[in-house]
PDB file of C-alpha atoms and ligand atoms in Angstrom:
ATOM      1  CA  UNK A   9     -23.501 -41.190 -37.071  1.00 54.00           C
ATOM      2  CA  UNK A  10     -25.733 -40.030 -40.262  1.00 62.00           C
ATOM      3  CA  UNK A  11     -29.528 -38.670 -40.252  1.00 67.00           C
ATOM      4  CA  UNK A  12     -31.671 -38.747 -43.131  1.00 74.00           C
ATOM      5  CA  UNK A  13     -33.415 -35.674 -44.446  1.00 74.00           C
ATOM      6  CA  UNK A  14     -36.879 -37.592 -43.951  1.00 76.00           C
ATOM      7  CA  UNK A  15     -35.770 -38.079 -40.149  1.00 78.00           C
ATOM      8  CA  UNK A  16     -34.782 -34.644 -39.596  1.00 77.00           C
ATOM      9  CA  UNK A  17     -37.886 -33.086 -40.807  1.00 78.00           C
ATOM     10  CA  UNK A  18     -40.073 -35.534 -38.904  1.00 81.00           C
ATOM     11  CA  UNK A  19     -38.373 -35.955 -35.633  1.00 80.00           C
ATOM     12  CA  UNK A  20     -36.894 -32.426 -35.259  1.00 79.00           C
ATOM     13  CA  UNK A  21     -38.233 -29.869 -37.610  1.00 81.00           C
ATOM     14  CA  UNK A  22     -41.902 -31.052 -37.371  1.00 85.00           C
ATOM     15  CA  UNK A  23     -41.871 -31.735 -33.477  1.00 84.00           C
ATOM     16  CA  UNK A  24     -40.557 -28.232 -33.054  1.00 81.00           C
ATOM     17  CA  UNK A  25     -43.514 -26.568 -35.324  1.00 81.00           C
ATOM     18  CA  UNK A  26     -45.903 -28.657 -33.471  1.00 83.00           C
ATOM     19  CA  UNK A  27     -44.533 -27.496 -30.003  1.00 84.00           C
ATOM     20  CA  UNK A  28     -45.050 -23.864 -30.592  1.00 81.00           C
ATOM     21  CA  UNK A  29     -47.806 -21.623 -29.369  1.00 79.00           C
ATOM     22  CA  UNK A  30     -50.242 -21.482 -31.056  1.00 81.00           C
ATOM     23  CA  UNK A  31     -48.819 -25.030 -32.425  1.00 85.00           C
ATOM     24  CA  UNK A  32     -48.329 -25.096 -36.099  1.00 86.00           C
ATOM     25  CA  UNK A  33     -50.165 -27.353 -38.492  1.00 88.00           C
ATOM     26  CA  UNK A  34     -48.358 -29.360 -41.143  1.00 89.00           C
ATOM     27  CA  UNK A  35     -50.020 -29.936 -44.311  1.00 89.00           C
ATOM     28  CA  UNK A  36     -48.685 -31.535 -47.506  1.00 89.00           C
ATOM     29  CA  UNK A  37     -49.044 -29.568 -50.491  1.00 89.00           C
ATOM     30  CA  UNK A  38     -51.990 -30.696 -52.825  1.00 87.00           C
ATOM     31  CA  UNK A  39     -53.599 -29.324 -56.096  1.00 87.00           C
ATOM     32  CA  UNK A  40     -56.357 -27.099 -55.071  1.00 87.00           C
ATOM     33  CA  UNK A  41     -54.846 -26.342 -51.452  1.00 87.00           C
ATOM     34  CA  UNK A  42     -56.523 -23.165 -50.634  1.00 87.00           C
ATOM     35  CA  UNK A  43     -53.401 -21.390 -49.150  1.00 85.00           C
ATOM     36  CA  UNK A  44     -55.199 -17.978 -48.393  1.00 86.00           C
ATOM     37  CA  UNK A  45     -57.081 -19.775 -45.704  1.00 87.00           C
ATOM     38  CA  UNK A  46     -53.830 -20.876 -44.087  1.00 88.00           C
ATOM     39  CA  UNK A  47     -52.582 -19.549 -40.695  1.00 86.00           C
ATOM     40  CA  UNK A  48     -49.866 -20.835 -38.958  1.00 86.00           C
ATOM     41  CA  UNK A  49     -49.446 -23.731 -41.258  1.00 89.00           C
ATOM     42  CA  UNK A  50     -46.228 -25.217 -42.879  1.00 88.00           C
ATOM     43  CA  UNK A  51     -46.829 -26.469 -46.141  1.00 89.00           C
ATOM     44  CA  UNK A  52     -44.843 -29.320 -47.046  1.00 87.00           C
ATOM     45  CA  UNK A  53     -43.157 -29.821 -50.743  1.00 86.00           C
ATOM     46  CA  UNK A  54     -44.605 -26.242 -51.851  1.00 85.00           C
ATOM     47  CA  UNK A  55     -44.085 -25.735 -55.527  1.00 85.00           C
ATOM     48  CA  UNK A  56     -41.548 -22.794 -56.295  1.00 82.00           C
ATOM     49  CA  UNK A  57     -40.030 -21.594 -59.435  1.00 79.00           C
ATOM     50  CA  UNK A  58     -36.967 -23.636 -58.629  1.00 77.00           C
ATOM     51  CA  UNK A  59     -38.528 -26.745 -57.370  1.00 80.00           C
ATOM     52  CA  UNK A  60     -40.482 -27.759 -54.185  1.00 83.00           C
ATOM     53  CA  UNK A  61     -39.743 -26.358 -51.125  1.00 84.00           C
ATOM     54  CA  UNK A  62     -39.414 -28.256 -47.971  1.00 84.00           C
ATOM     55  CA  UNK A  63     -41.962 -26.257 -46.141  1.00 84.00           C
ATOM     56  CA  UNK A  64     -43.837 -23.001 -47.182  1.00 86.00           C
ATOM     57  CA  UNK A  65     -44.637 -20.783 -43.990  1.00 86.00           C
ATOM     58  CA  UNK A  66     -48.192 -19.199 -44.036  1.00 85.00           C
ATOM     59  CA  UNK A  67     -49.571 -16.702 -41.510  1.00 84.00           C
ATOM     60  CA  UNK A  68     -53.072 -15.398 -42.164  1.00 82.00           C
ATOM     61  CA  UNK A  69     -52.932 -16.432 -45.906  1.00 84.00           C
ATOM     62  CA  UNK A  70     -49.593 -14.990 -46.585  1.00 84.00           C
ATOM     63  CA  UNK A  71     -46.554 -17.100 -47.544  1.00 83.00           C
ATOM     64  CA  UNK A  72     -43.801 -15.719 -45.015  1.00 78.00           C
ATOM     65  CA  UNK A  73     -40.984 -17.764 -46.144  1.00 76.00           C
ATOM     66  CA  UNK A  74     -39.699 -20.834 -47.661  1.00 74.00           C
ATOM     67  CA  UNK A  75     -37.664 -23.326 -45.260  1.00 69.00           C
ATOM     68  CA  UNK A  76     -35.020 -25.521 -46.405  1.00 67.00           C
ATOM     69  CA  UNK A  77     -34.854 -28.648 -44.510  1.00 62.00           C
ATOM     70  CA  UNK A  78     -31.368 -29.531 -45.959  1.00 57.00           C
ATOM     71  CA  UNK A  79     -29.781 -26.233 -44.508  1.00 63.00           C
ATOM     72  CA  UNK A  80     -30.803 -27.432 -41.130  1.00 60.00           C
ATOM     73  CA  UNK A  81     -29.561 -30.871 -41.526  1.00 59.00           C
ATOM     74  CA  UNK A  82     -26.276 -29.549 -42.633  1.00 61.00           C
ATOM     75  CA  UNK A  83     -25.919 -27.538 -39.388  1.00 64.00           C
ATOM     76  CA  UNK A  84     -27.011 -30.165 -37.213  1.00 62.00           C
ATOM     77  CA  UNK A  85     -24.409 -32.850 -38.637  1.00 62.00           C
ATOM     78  CA  UNK A  86     -21.838 -30.157 -38.333  1.00 70.00           C
ATOM     79  CA  UNK A  87     -22.506 -29.519 -35.041  1.00 68.00           C
ATOM     80  CA  UNK A  88     -22.656 -32.951 -34.415  1.00 66.00           C
ATOM     81  CA  UNK A  89     -19.040 -33.020 -36.024  1.00 67.00           C
ATOM     82  CA  UNK A  90     -17.647 -30.532 -33.499  1.00 71.00           C
ATOM     83  CA  UNK A  91     -19.012 -32.114 -30.386  1.00 69.00           C
ATOM     84  CA  UNK A  92     -18.682 -35.830 -30.757  1.00 60.00           C
ATOM     85  CA  UNK A  93     -21.167 -37.882 -28.420  1.00 62.00           C
ATOM     86  CA  UNK A  94     -18.745 -40.324 -27.013  1.00 64.00           C
ATOM     87  CA  UNK A  95     -17.894 -39.869 -23.322  1.00 67.00           C
ATOM     88  CA  UNK A  96     -14.576 -40.135 -22.287  1.00 67.00           C
ATOM     89  CA  UNK A  97     -13.562 -41.047 -18.778  1.00 71.00           C
ATOM     90  CA  UNK A  98     -10.358 -40.667 -17.061  1.00 67.00           C
ATOM     91  CA  UNK A  99      -9.718 -43.528 -14.414  1.00 65.00           C
ATOM     92  CA  UNK A 100      -8.384 -41.887 -11.248  1.00 62.00           C
ATOM     93  CA  UNK A 101      -5.865 -43.903  -9.129  1.00 56.00           C
ATOM     94  CA  UNK A 102      -6.960 -46.037  -6.419  1.00 55.00           C
ATOM     95  CA  UNK A 103      -7.117 -44.627  -3.434  1.00 55.00           C
ATOM     96  CA  UNK A 104      -4.533 -45.056  -1.233  1.00 53.00           C
ATOM     97  CA  UNK A 105      -5.689 -46.536   2.366  1.00 57.00           C
ATOM     98  CA  UNK A 106      -3.985 -45.328   5.646  1.00 56.00           C
ATOM     99  CA  UNK A 107      -1.597 -47.827   6.631  1.00 58.00           C
ATOM    100  CA  UNK A 108      -0.751 -49.232   3.006  1.00 60.00           C
ATOM    101  CA  UNK A 109       2.849 -49.066   1.889  1.00 63.00           C
ATOM    102  CA  UNK A 110       1.987 -46.457  -0.972  1.00 62.00           C
ATOM    103  CA  UNK A 111       0.685 -44.336   2.154  1.00 63.00           C
ATOM    104  CA  UNK A 112       3.604 -44.783   4.311  1.00 66.00           C
ATOM    105  CA  UNK A 113       6.278 -44.084   1.217  1.00 64.00           C
ATOM    106  CA  UNK A 114       4.201 -40.727   0.627  1.00 65.00           C
ATOM    107  CA  UNK A 115       4.031 -39.608   4.434  1.00 65.00           C
ATOM    108  CA  UNK A 116       7.897 -40.600   4.495  1.00 66.00           C
ATOM    109  CA  UNK A 117       8.635 -38.406   1.462  1.00 66.00           C
ATOM    110  CA  UNK A 118       6.896 -35.536   2.771  1.00 66.00           C
ATOM    111  CA  UNK A 119       8.494 -35.430   5.856  1.00 65.00           C
ATOM    112  CA  UNK A 120      11.837 -35.778   4.412  1.00 63.00           C
ATOM    113  CA  UNK A 121      11.017 -32.771   2.111  1.00 62.00           C
ATOM    114  CA  UNK A 122      10.098 -30.784   5.023  1.00 64.00           C
ATOM    115  CA  UNK A 123      13.392 -31.465   6.828  1.00 59.00           C
ATOM    116  CA  UNK A 124      15.194 -30.497   3.824  1.00 63.00           C
ATOM    117  CA  UNK A 125      13.628 -27.500   3.397  1.00 61.00           C
ATOM    118  CA  UNK A 126      14.309 -26.500   6.887  1.00 59.00           C
ATOM    119  CA  UNK A 127      18.471 -26.845   5.980  1.00 57.00           C
ATOM    120  CA  UNK A 128      18.933 -28.942   9.223  1.00 56.00           C
ATOM    121  CA  UNK A 129      20.489 -31.982   7.009  1.00 55.00           C
ATOM    122  CA  UNK A 130      23.194 -29.502   5.779  1.00 57.00           C
ATOM    123  CA  UNK A 131      25.305 -29.697   9.105  1.00 60.00           C
ATOM    124  CA  UNK A 132      28.506 -28.105   7.678  1.00 66.00           C
ATOM    125  CA  UNK A 133      26.437 -25.074   6.627  1.00 61.00           C
ATOM    126  CA  UNK A 134      24.608 -24.872   9.543  1.00 61.00           C
ATOM    127  CA  UNK A 135      28.129 -24.843  11.304  1.00 68.00           C
ATOM    128  CA  UNK A 136      29.528 -22.277   9.159  1.00 74.00           C
ATOM    129  CA  UNK A 137      26.492 -19.942   9.714  1.00 68.00           C
ATOM    130  CA  UNK A 138      26.693 -20.530  13.226  1.00 72.00           C
ATOM    131  CA  UNK A 139      30.430 -19.621  13.415  1.00 76.00           C
ATOM    132  CA  UNK A 140      29.868 -16.641  11.455  1.00 78.00           C
ATOM    133  CA  UNK A 141      27.301 -15.406  13.879  1.00 77.00           C
ATOM    134  CA  UNK A 142      29.507 -16.095  16.661  1.00 74.00           C
ATOM    135  CA  UNK A 143      32.208 -14.322  15.011  1.00 74.00           C
ATOM    136  CA  UNK A 144      30.099 -11.322  14.294  1.00 73.00           C
ATOM    137  CA  UNK A 145      29.169 -11.278  18.172  1.00 74.00           C
ATOM    138  CA  UNK A 146      32.710 -11.560  19.278  1.00 74.00           C
ATOM    139  CA  UNK A 147      33.819  -8.559  17.363  1.00 75.00           C
ATOM    140  CA  UNK A 148      31.418  -6.164  19.424  1.00 73.00           C
ATOM    141  CA  UNK A 149      33.808  -5.818  22.156  1.00 73.00           C
ATOM    142  CA  UNK A 150      36.528  -5.629  19.707  1.00 77.00           C
ATOM    143  CA  UNK A 151      35.071  -2.499  17.847  1.00 73.00           C
ATOM    144  CA  UNK A 152      34.369  -0.912  21.330  1.00 73.00           C
ATOM    145  CA  UNK A 153      38.095  -1.570  21.997  1.00 75.00           C
ATOM    146  CA  UNK A 154      39.351  -0.085  18.916  1.00 75.00           C
ATOM    147  CA  UNK A 155      36.705   2.848  19.182  1.00 70.00           C
ATOM    148  CA  UNK A 156      37.997   3.566  22.632  1.00 71.00           C
ATOM    149  CA  UNK A 157      41.716   3.804  21.323  1.00 72.00           C
ATOM    150  CA  UNK A 158      40.736   6.231  18.697  1.00 72.00           C
ATOM    151  CA  UNK A 159      41.126  10.100  19.209  1.00 67.00           C
ATOM    152  CA  UNK A 160      38.084  12.061  18.827  1.00 64.00           C
ATOM    153  CA  UNK A 161      38.250  14.549  16.158  1.00 61.00           C
ATOM    154  CA  UNK A 162      37.973  17.430  18.492  1.00 60.00           C
ATOM    155  CA  UNK A 163      37.432  20.907  16.904  1.00 65.00           C
ATOM    156  CA  UNK A 164      39.331  19.951  13.530  1.00 66.00           C
ATOM    157  CA  UNK A 165      36.470  19.502  11.615  1.00 68.00           C
ATOM    158  CA  UNK A 166      35.286  23.097  12.802  1.00 75.00           C
ATOM    159  CA  UNK A 167      38.350  24.852  10.771  1.00 87.00           C
ATOM    160  CA  UNK A 168      39.801  24.719   7.381  1.00 93.00           C
ATOM    161  CA  UNK A 169      43.427  25.495   6.418  1.00 95.00           C
ATOM    162  CA  UNK A 170      42.443  29.341   6.251  1.00 96.00           C
ATOM    163  CA  UNK A 171      42.580  29.403  10.154  1.00 95.00           C
ATOM    164  CA  UNK A 172      44.804  31.877  11.224  1.00 95.00           C
ATOM    165  CA  UNK A 173      48.623  31.166  11.397  1.00 95.00           C
ATOM    166  CA  UNK A 174      50.720  33.338  13.316  1.00 95.00           C
ATOM    167  CA  UNK A 175      53.407  32.466  10.690  1.00 96.00           C
ATOM    168  CA  UNK A 176      51.266  34.860   8.561  1.00 96.00           C
ATOM    169  CA  UNK A 177      50.506  38.080  10.516  1.00 96.00           C
ATOM    170  CA  UNK A 178      48.504  39.540   7.709  1.00 96.00           C
ATOM    171  CA  UNK A 179      46.415  36.499   6.881  1.00 97.00           C
ATOM    172  CA  UNK A 180      46.725  32.981   4.807  1.00 97.00           C
ATOM    173  CA  UNK A 181      48.129  33.935   1.320  1.00 97.00           C
ATOM    174  CA  UNK A 182      45.616  32.799  -1.351  1.00 97.00           C
ATOM    175  CA  UNK A 183      47.357  30.966  -3.901  1.00 97.00           C
ATOM    176  CA  UNK A 184      46.330  29.236  -7.255  1.00 97.00           C
ATOM    177  CA  UNK A 185      46.733  25.021  -7.379  1.00 95.00           C
ATOM    178  CA  UNK A 186      50.128  25.582  -8.560  1.00 96.00           C
ATOM    179  CA  UNK A 187      51.223  27.527  -5.555  1.00 95.00           C
ATOM    180  CA  UNK A 188      51.586  30.885  -7.316  1.00 97.00           C
ATOM    181  CA  UNK A 189      50.251  33.789  -5.055  1.00 97.00           C
ATOM    182  CA  UNK A 190      46.888  35.255  -6.493  1.00 97.00           C
ATOM    183  CA  UNK A 191      47.131  38.992  -7.212  1.00 97.00           C
ATOM    184  CA  UNK A 192      44.144  41.523  -7.657  1.00 96.00           C
ATOM    185  CA  UNK A 193      45.545  42.225 -11.482  1.00 93.00           C
ATOM    186  CA  UNK A 194      45.351  38.391 -12.451  1.00 94.00           C
ATOM    187  CA  UNK A 195      41.476  38.148 -12.933  1.00 94.00           C
ATOM    188  CA  UNK A 196      39.450  40.236 -15.557  1.00 94.00           C
ATOM    189  CA  UNK A 197      36.257  41.647 -14.729  1.00 94.00           C
ATOM    190  CA  UNK A 198      33.478  39.056 -14.576  1.00 93.00           C
ATOM    191  CA  UNK A 199      35.880  36.181 -14.420  1.00 93.00           C
ATOM    192  CA  UNK A 200      36.723  33.928 -11.400  1.00 93.00           C
ATOM    193  CA  UNK A 201      39.485  31.553 -10.384  1.00 96.00           C
ATOM    194  CA  UNK A 202      39.579  28.520  -7.906  1.00 96.00           C
ATOM    195  CA  UNK A 203      41.994  29.055  -5.182  1.00 97.00           C
ATOM    196  CA  UNK A 204      43.362  27.549  -2.038  1.00 97.00           C
ATOM    197  CA  UNK A 205      44.975  28.551   1.288  1.00 97.00           C
ATOM    198  CA  UNK A 206      48.761  28.946   0.521  1.00 97.00           C
ATOM    199  CA  UNK A 207      49.940  26.604   3.407  1.00 96.00           C
ATOM    200  CA  UNK A 208      51.325  22.991   3.455  1.00 96.00           C
ATOM    201  CA  UNK A 209      48.479  20.502   2.418  1.00 94.00           C
ATOM    202  CA  UNK A 210      46.297  23.255   1.491  1.00 95.00           C
ATOM    203  CA  UNK A 211      45.757  22.578  -2.171  1.00 95.00           C
ATOM    204  CA  UNK A 212      45.108  19.147  -1.571  1.00 94.00           C
ATOM    205  CA  UNK A 213      42.741  19.539   1.788  1.00 93.00           C
ATOM    206  CA  UNK A 214      39.086  18.758   0.582  1.00 90.00           C
ATOM    207  CA  UNK A 215      37.651  21.875   2.421  1.00 91.00           C
ATOM    208  CA  UNK A 216      40.250  24.211   0.648  1.00 94.00           C
ATOM    209  CA  UNK A 217      38.622  25.009  -2.678  1.00 96.00           C
ATOM    210  CA  UNK A 218      37.478  28.562  -2.965  1.00 97.00           C
ATOM    211  CA  UNK A 219      35.789  30.513  -5.832  1.00 97.00           C
ATOM    212  CA  UNK A 220      37.613  33.891  -6.374  1.00 97.00           C
ATOM    213  CA  UNK A 221      35.152  35.971  -8.078  1.00 96.00           C
ATOM    214  CA  UNK A 222      35.632  39.309  -9.887  1.00 96.00           C
ATOM    215  CA  UNK A 223      32.208  40.955 -10.393  1.00 95.00           C
ATOM    216  CA  UNK A 224      32.160  43.297 -13.597  1.00 94.00           C
ATOM    217  CA  UNK A 225      31.892  46.971 -13.362  1.00 93.00           C
ATOM    218  CA  UNK A 226      28.920  48.347 -11.406  1.00 91.00           C
ATOM    219  CA  UNK A 227      27.796  44.900  -9.962  1.00 93.00           C
ATOM    220  CA  UNK A 228      29.926  45.710  -6.577  1.00 91.00           C
ATOM    221  CA  UNK A 229      27.100  48.403  -5.712  1.00 91.00           C
ATOM    222  CA  UNK A 230      24.342  45.787  -6.270  1.00 94.00           C
ATOM    223  CA  UNK A 231      25.961  43.489  -3.431  1.00 94.00           C
ATOM    224  CA  UNK A 232      23.532  42.595  -0.747  1.00 94.00           C
ATOM    225  CA  UNK A 233      25.669  41.230   1.946  1.00 92.00           C
ATOM    226  CA  UNK A 234      24.473  39.072   4.958  1.00 91.00           C
ATOM    227  CA  UNK A 235      24.617  40.705   8.466  1.00 92.00           C
ATOM    228  CA  UNK A 236      28.150  41.325   9.419  1.00 92.00           C
ATOM    229  CA  UNK A 237      29.529  40.473   6.152  1.00 93.00           C
ATOM    230  CA  UNK A 238      29.553  43.446   4.003  1.00 92.00           C
ATOM    231  CA  UNK A 239      32.963  44.336   4.468  1.00 94.00           C
ATOM    232  CA  UNK A 240      34.354  40.599   3.404  1.00 96.00           C
ATOM    233  CA  UNK A 241      34.805  41.286   0.121  1.00 96.00           C
ATOM    234  CA  UNK A 242      37.780  43.407  -1.504  1.00 96.00           C
ATOM    235  CA  UNK A 243      36.741  46.183  -4.257  1.00 95.00           C
ATOM    236  CA  UNK A 244      35.047  44.186  -6.949  1.00 95.00           C
ATOM    237  CA  UNK A 245      36.276  40.709  -5.364  1.00 97.00           C
ATOM    238  CA  UNK A 246      34.175  37.954  -3.384  1.00 97.00           C
ATOM    239  CA  UNK A 247      35.338  34.882  -2.365  1.00 97.00           C
ATOM    240  CA  UNK A 248      33.274  31.793  -1.494  1.00 97.00           C
ATOM    241  CA  UNK A 249      33.558  28.051  -0.608  1.00 96.00           C
ATOM    242  CA  UNK A 250      33.380  26.024  -3.915  1.00 96.00           C
ATOM    243  CA  UNK A 251      31.797  22.773  -1.996  1.00 95.00           C
ATOM    244  CA  UNK A 252      28.012  22.625  -2.716  1.00 95.00           C
ATOM    245  CA  UNK A 253      26.300  22.895   0.509  1.00 94.00           C
ATOM    246  CA  UNK A 254      23.775  20.192  -0.903  1.00 93.00           C
ATOM    247  CA  UNK A 255      26.044  17.117  -1.253  1.00 92.00           C
ATOM    248  CA  UNK A 256      29.317  18.596  -1.929  1.00 92.00           C
ATOM    249  CA  UNK A 257      30.035  18.731  -5.390  1.00 94.00           C
ATOM    250  CA  UNK A 258      32.039  21.502  -6.550  1.00 94.00           C
ATOM    251  CA  UNK A 259      29.806  24.501  -7.828  1.00 93.00           C
ATOM    252  CA  UNK A 260      31.954  25.792 -10.303  1.00 84.00           C
ATOM    253  CA  UNK A 261      29.793  27.175 -13.042  1.00 92.00           C
ATOM    254  CA  UNK A 262      29.682  30.916 -13.181  1.00 93.00           C
ATOM    255  CA  UNK A 263      27.190  33.012 -15.258  1.00 91.00           C
ATOM    256  CA  UNK A 264      28.588  36.425 -14.970  1.00 87.00           C
ATOM    257  CA  UNK A 265      25.709  38.161 -16.555  1.00 88.00           C
ATOM    258  CA  UNK A 266      23.270  36.629 -13.995  1.00 92.00           C
ATOM    259  CA  UNK A 267      25.847  36.448 -11.374  1.00 94.00           C
ATOM    260  CA  UNK A 268      24.908  32.914 -10.633  1.00 95.00           C
ATOM    261  CA  UNK A 269      26.650  30.160  -9.572  1.00 96.00           C
ATOM    262  CA  UNK A 270      25.466  26.809 -10.885  1.00 96.00           C
ATOM    263  CA  UNK A 271      26.095  23.255  -9.167  1.00 95.00           C
ATOM    264  CA  UNK A 272      26.199  20.664 -12.041  1.00 93.00           C
ATOM    265  CA  UNK A 273      25.206  17.822  -9.711  1.00 94.00           C
ATOM    266  CA  UNK A 274      21.636  18.755  -8.786  1.00 94.00           C
ATOM    267  CA  UNK A 275      21.235  22.264 -10.438  1.00 93.00           C
ATOM    268  CA  UNK A 276      21.516  24.172  -7.342  1.00 95.00           C
ATOM    269  CA  UNK A 277      21.830  27.834  -8.182  1.00 96.00           C
ATOM    270  CA  UNK A 278      23.375  30.414  -5.663  1.00 96.00           C
ATOM    271  CA  UNK A 279      23.085  34.098  -6.340  1.00 96.00           C
ATOM    272  CA  UNK A 280      26.597  35.674  -5.900  1.00 96.00           C
ATOM    273  CA  UNK A 281      25.286  39.247  -5.400  1.00 96.00           C
ATOM    274  CA  UNK A 282      23.317  37.816  -2.533  1.00 96.00           C
ATOM    275  CA  UNK A 283      26.260  36.147  -0.732  1.00 94.00           C
ATOM    276  CA  UNK A 284      25.786  33.115  -2.514  1.00 96.00           C
ATOM    277  CA  UNK A 285      22.323  32.314  -1.371  1.00 95.00           C
ATOM    278  CA  UNK A 286      20.624  29.333  -2.851  1.00 95.00           C
ATOM    279  CA  UNK A 287      17.786  30.673  -5.068  1.00 96.00           C
ATOM    280  CA  UNK A 288      17.378  27.475  -7.043  1.00 95.00           C
ATOM    281  CA  UNK A 289      17.488  23.573  -6.578  1.00 94.00           C
ATOM    282  CA  UNK A 290      18.056  21.212  -3.523  1.00 94.00           C
ATOM    283  CA  UNK A 291      20.641  23.630  -1.695  1.00 94.00           C
ATOM    284  CA  UNK A 292      19.354  25.260   1.209  1.00 92.00           C
ATOM    285  CA  UNK A 293      22.222  27.024   2.772  1.00 92.00           C
ATOM    286  CA  UNK A 294      24.244  29.689   1.162  1.00 94.00           C
ATOM    287  CA  UNK A 295      27.888  28.986   0.163  1.00 95.00           C
ATOM    288  CA  UNK A 296      30.280  29.985   2.985  1.00 95.00           C
ATOM    289  CA  UNK A 297      31.739  33.315   2.166  1.00 96.00           C
ATOM    290  CA  UNK A 298      35.764  33.911   2.857  1.00 97.00           C
ATOM    291  CA  UNK A 299      36.871  37.466   3.948  1.00 97.00           C
ATOM    292  CA  UNK A 300      39.359  38.993   1.671  1.00 97.00           C
ATOM    293  CA  UNK A 301      42.296  41.190   2.200  1.00 97.00           C
ATOM    294  CA  UNK A 302      45.251  42.361   0.429  1.00 97.00           C
ATOM    295  CA  UNK A 303      49.077  42.353   1.421  1.00 97.00           C
ATOM    296  CA  UNK A 304      51.639  44.079  -0.393  1.00 96.00           C
ATOM    297  CA  UNK A 305      54.847  42.290  -1.124  1.00 95.00           C
ATOM    298  CA  UNK A 306      57.554  43.858  -3.113  1.00 95.00           C
ATOM    299  CA  UNK A 307      54.988  46.575  -4.355  1.00 95.00           C
ATOM    300  CA  UNK A 308      52.765  43.736  -5.662  1.00 96.00           C
ATOM    301  CA  UNK A 309      49.555  43.323  -4.017  1.00 97.00           C
ATOM    302  CA  UNK A 310      48.296  39.496  -3.139  1.00 98.00           C
ATOM    303  CA  UNK A 311      45.122  38.316  -1.520  1.00 98.00           C
ATOM    304  CA  UNK A 312      45.243  36.854   1.836  1.00 98.00           C
ATOM    305  CA  UNK A 313      42.483  35.391   4.200  1.00 97.00           C
ATOM    306  CA  UNK A 314      42.558  37.218   7.319  1.00 97.00           C
ATOM    307  CA  UNK A 315      40.004  34.852   8.872  1.00 97.00           C
ATOM    308  CA  UNK A 316      38.921  31.345   8.522  1.00 95.00           C
ATOM    309  CA  UNK A 317      35.392  30.650   7.205  1.00 94.00           C
ATOM    310  CA  UNK A 318      32.719  31.189   9.840  1.00 92.00           C
ATOM    311  CA  UNK A 319      30.384  28.635   8.523  1.00 89.00           C
ATOM    312  CA  UNK A 320      30.748  25.003   8.011  1.00 88.00           C
ATOM    313  CA  UNK A 321      31.935  23.827   4.764  1.00 91.00           C
ATOM    314  CA  UNK A 322      29.910  21.436   2.341  1.00 90.00           C
ATOM    315  CA  UNK A 323      27.078  19.394   3.719  1.00 85.00           C
ATOM    316  CA  UNK A 324      28.797  16.067   5.025  1.00 65.00           C
ATOM    317  CA  UNK A 325      29.996  16.461   8.556  1.00 59.00           C
ATOM    318  CA  UNK A 326      27.752  19.158   9.499  1.00 53.00           C
ATOM    319  CA  UNK A 327      24.518  17.665   8.370  1.00 53.00           C
ATOM    320  CA  UNK A 328      25.101  14.432  10.487  1.00 49.00           C
ATOM    321  CA  UNK A 329      26.422  16.368  13.404  1.00 45.00           C
TER     322      UNK A 329
HETATM  323  S1  FES B   1      25.632  18.742  -4.802  1.00 92.30           S
HETATM  324 FE1  FES B   1      25.166  20.721  -5.346  1.00 92.30          FE
HETATM  325  S2  FES B   1      23.285  20.709  -6.188  1.00 92.30           S
HETATM  326 FE2  FES B   1      23.612  18.749  -5.276  1.00 92.30          FE
END
């Protein structure tokens, strides 16, 4: 739809000017028009240097502006193009009345869908599920029966292979992983070695790994042993379980200058001079200390353990028990 300039001016702009408060008067320009006397007037076809303007706007005798109706016409036409006037109606489906075939079909489909969602039609799956549940229930007495046949662990978890044995009257020999006996002369000051009880299965047993640490000269006097354990070292040597009391990793990193043992798993640190007391990280319990002694065989000194660890090894059984 097109609108002429004349229509726009008369029907839109003039009407708008007249509807203002106070209403504006619209006059056509003529020779001799006293513009200084005009107030709230719009002068049509006002002469300007570039030709007649659509409107000259006068307030208190002053020309406040020039209005070009063509701009307004352009804006109106653009708006019309953006928002077409025709109305579009989307038809709705006819309403389905109760009892009509469509309504019956839809109701039936809804019910079937609900039944399908319950899984009841999948009979084979249902039967298998029930069978599985029945089997699980049936295993309960079986587990109880098998459990009754198992032997209780008794005191076995309270000991390691360092426990005294009459075959070794001076104490359990302390050996390297290859079975060689450990002599005090083997380890340099500030060094350490992983050692084991020298009995059958001693190297492979999970609770066996032990850290034998030789302190640097002068560090031995700084040791603050726990109550009753001050005589458990031998000269500059101390021995602790290698199994971290936090989660059972091997705490095998030793900083000889700070005398700290580090567990790489969660960064727990144990102060060796304080009998491996935890000083950093998640571990809360000291590494168990092993009492050391020496026996002489063929003129050579070898380490022995005269008694078992007196504390639980690692966290597992003890944390649960
Ligand atoms: S196992 Fe040693 S810090 Fe966690």
